[in-house]
């Protein structure tokens, strides 16, 4: 993978044959064959590259990691944003968008380690919402009224409605042959 940098590119398991000569006090000798196994490190495989959205879980997979001469006992993850994790298949949530380098270090039963890395591209998930068309309110001023000069008249717009919301204010415009008046009222 082009996005990966490997620390160990080749894992070798060697069997070496030693011939040891042992001399006894009586002058008699004996040859002993001794097999020595050189233990190789594990091979980390971080998987990826990965991608996902900020604020959402991104799942990682280190199950491609191997150990030819034993077992992997620890999977340590560095998610590149200051956070870490453990396990074969962890998940992580990034709070910011960007490209992060993800590192996996595996440790085998002999205490040997290997690491591998890849990238994760974190973008923002855009959610589309249907267009909302604001419907006009319907004004209901009540019935026509007549009054003598000095007589009290009450006006109410209480029966006015807004089909897709609620009303927050009323404005009354009184135009007469002798002038006009503008009065407002509001809620809250």
C-alpha positions as CSV (number, residue, x, y, z in Angstrom):
1,X,0.0,0.0,0.0
2,X,1.4,3.4,-0.9
3,X,0.1,5.0,2.2
4,X,1.9,2.7,4.6
5,X,5.4,2.8,6.0
6,X,6.7,-0.4,7.5
7,X,9.4,-0.7,10.1
8,X,9.9,-4.4,9.6
9,X,9.6,-5.5,6.0
10,X,10.8,-9.1,6.4
11,X,10.3,-11.5,9.3
12,X,12.7,-14.4,9.5
13,X,12.5,-17.5,11.6
14,X,15.9,-19.3,11.6
15,X,16.8,-22.7,12.8
16,X,20.6,-22.9,13.5
17,X,22.4,-26.1,14.1
18,X,25.3,-26.0,16.5
19,X,27.8,-28.8,17.1
20,X,29.2,-28.7,20.6
21,X,32.2,-30.8,21.6
22,X,32.3,-31.9,25.3
23,X,35.4,-33.3,26.7
24,X,35.3,-35.5,29.8
25,X,38.0,-35.7,32.4
26,X,39.0,-39.2,31.3
27,X,39.9,-37.8,27.9
28,X,36.9,-39.2,26.3
29,X,34.9,-36.8,24.1
30,X,31.3,-36.8,22.9
31,X,29.5,-34.8,20.3
32,X,26.2,-33.2,21.1
33,X,23.8,-31.7,18.5
34,X,22.0,-28.6,19.8
35,X,19.1,-27.0,17.8
36,X,18.6,-23.3,18.5
37,X,15.5,-21.5,17.3
38,X,15.8,-17.8,16.6
39,X,12.5,-16.2,17.4
40,X,11.1,-13.7,14.9
41,X,8.9,-10.7,15.6
42,X,5.2,-10.5,14.8
43,X,4.0,-8.7,11.6
44,X,1.6,-5.8,12.2
45,X,-1.1,-5.1,9.7
46,X,-3.1,-2.0,10.4
47,X,-5.5,-2.4,7.5
48,X,-6.9,0.6,5.8
49,X,-6.6,3.3,4.5
50,X,-9.8,4.3,6.3
51,X,-12.4,7.0,5.9
52,X,-15.4,8.3,7.9
53,X,-17.2,11.3,9.3
54,X,-16.4,13.6,12.2
55,X,-18.6,12.9,15.2
56,X,-19.2,9.3,14.0
57,X,-17.5,6.1,14.9
58,X,-14.8,4.8,12.5
59,X,-14.0,1.1,12.8
60,X,-10.4,-0.2,12.5
61,X,-9.2,-3.7,11.9
62,X,-5.8,-5.2,12.9
63,X,-6.8,-8.8,12.3
64,X,-4.4,-9.2,9.4
65,X,-1.5,-9.0,11.9
66,X,0.3,-12.4,12.3
67,X,3.0,-14.1,14.4
68,X,4.6,-17.1,12.7
69,X,6.1,-18.6,15.9
70,X,3.5,-17.7,18.5
71,X,0.5,-15.5,19.2
72,X,-0.1,-11.8,19.3
73,X,-1.0,-10.8,22.9
74,X,-1.5,-7.0,22.5
75,X,-2.8,-4.6,19.9
76,X,-2.0,-0.9,20.7
77,X,-3.5,1.8,18.5
78,X,-2.6,5.5,18.2
79,X,-5.4,7.3,16.3
80,X,-3.3,10.3,15.4
81,X,-5.4,12.8,17.3
82,X,-3.9,12.3,20.8
83,X,-6.2,9.3,21.6
84,X,-5.3,5.7,21.8
85,X,-7.1,2.3,21.9
86,X,-6.6,-1.4,22.4
87,X,-7.8,-4.6,20.8
88,X,-8.0,-6.2,17.4
89,X,-10.9,-4.2,16.0
90,X,-11.3,-0.9,17.9
91,X,-13.4,2.1,16.9
92,X,-12.7,5.8,17.4
93,X,-14.7,9.0,17.0
94,X,-12.8,12.0,15.6
95,X,-14.1,15.4,16.6
96,X,-12.3,17.4,13.8
97,X,-12.1,16.8,10.1
98,X,-8.7,16.1,8.5
99,X,-6.2,13.4,7.5
100,X,-4.8,11.5,10.4
101,X,-2.0,8.9,10.6
102,X,-3.1,5.8,12.5
103,X,-0.5,3.5,14.1
104,X,-0.9,-0.1,15.2
105,X,1.8,-1.7,17.4
106,X,1.5,-5.5,18.1
107,X,3.3,-7.4,20.8
108,X,3.7,-11.2,20.6
109,X,4.0,-13.8,23.4
110,X,7.8,-13.5,23.2
111,X,7.6,-9.7,24.0
112,X,8.7,-8.8,20.4
113,X,6.9,-5.9,18.6
114,X,6.1,-4.6,15.1
115,X,4.2,-1.6,14.0
116,X,2.4,-0.5,10.9
117,X,0.5,2.7,9.9
118,X,-2.0,4.0,7.5
119,X,-4.2,7.1,7.1
120,X,-7.8,7.9,7.9
121,X,-9.6,10.7,6.1
122,X,-12.2,12.3,8.3
123,X,-14.8,14.5,6.6
124,X,-17.9,16.3,7.7
125,X,-21.2,14.5,7.0
126,X,-23.6,16.9,5.3
127,X,-27.2,16.3,6.0
128,X,-29.6,17.6,3.5
129,X,-32.9,18.8,4.7
130,X,-36.0,19.4,2.6
131,X,-36.7,23.1,1.7
132,X,-39.1,24.7,4.1
133,X,-41.4,27.2,2.6
134,X,-42.8,29.7,5.1
135,X,-46.5,30.1,4.6
136,X,-48.0,33.5,5.2
137,X,-50.1,34.1,8.3
138,X,-53.8,34.7,8.0
139,X,-55.0,37.9,9.7
140,X,-58.4,37.9,11.3
141,X,-59.3,41.4,12.6
142,X,-62.9,40.5,13.6
143,X,-66.1,42.1,12.5
144,X,-66.4,45.8,11.4
145,X,-67.3,48.1,14.2
146,X,-68.6,51.7,14.4
147,X,-68.4,54.0,17.3
148,X,-69.2,57.5,18.4
149,X,-66.4,60.0,19.3
150,X,-65.1,59.2,22.7
151,X,-66.6,55.7,22.8
152,X,-64.2,52.8,23.7
153,X,-63.7,50.2,20.9
154,X,-61.9,47.0,21.4
155,X,-60.0,45.2,18.6
156,X,-58.7,41.7,18.8
157,X,-56.6,39.6,16.4
158,X,-56.8,36.5,18.5
159,X,-58.4,34.5,15.7
160,X,-55.4,35.2,13.4
161,X,-53.4,32.1,12.5
162,X,-50.0,31.0,11.1
163,X,-50.4,27.6,9.2
164,X,-46.8,26.6,9.8
165,X,-45.8,28.3,13.0
166,X,-47.1,30.8,15.5
167,X,-47.8,34.5,15.6
168,X,-45.5,36.8,17.6
169,X,-47.0,40.2,16.9
170,X,-49.9,42.2,15.5
171,X,-49.9,45.6,13.9
172,X,-53.1,47.8,13.5
173,X,-53.2,50.5,10.9
174,X,-56.1,53.0,11.4
175,X,-56.5,55.3,8.4
176,X,-59.2,57.9,8.5
177,X,-60.1,61.1,6.6
178,X,-58.6,63.2,9.4
179,X,-55.4,61.2,9.9
180,X,-54.2,57.8,10.8
181,X,-52.9,55.8,13.7
182,X,-50.5,52.8,13.9
183,X,-50.6,50.6,17.0
184,X,-48.6,47.4,17.6
185,X,-48.8,44.6,20.1
186,X,-46.6,41.5,20.6
187,X,-46.3,38.4,22.6
188,X,-43.5,37.8,25.1
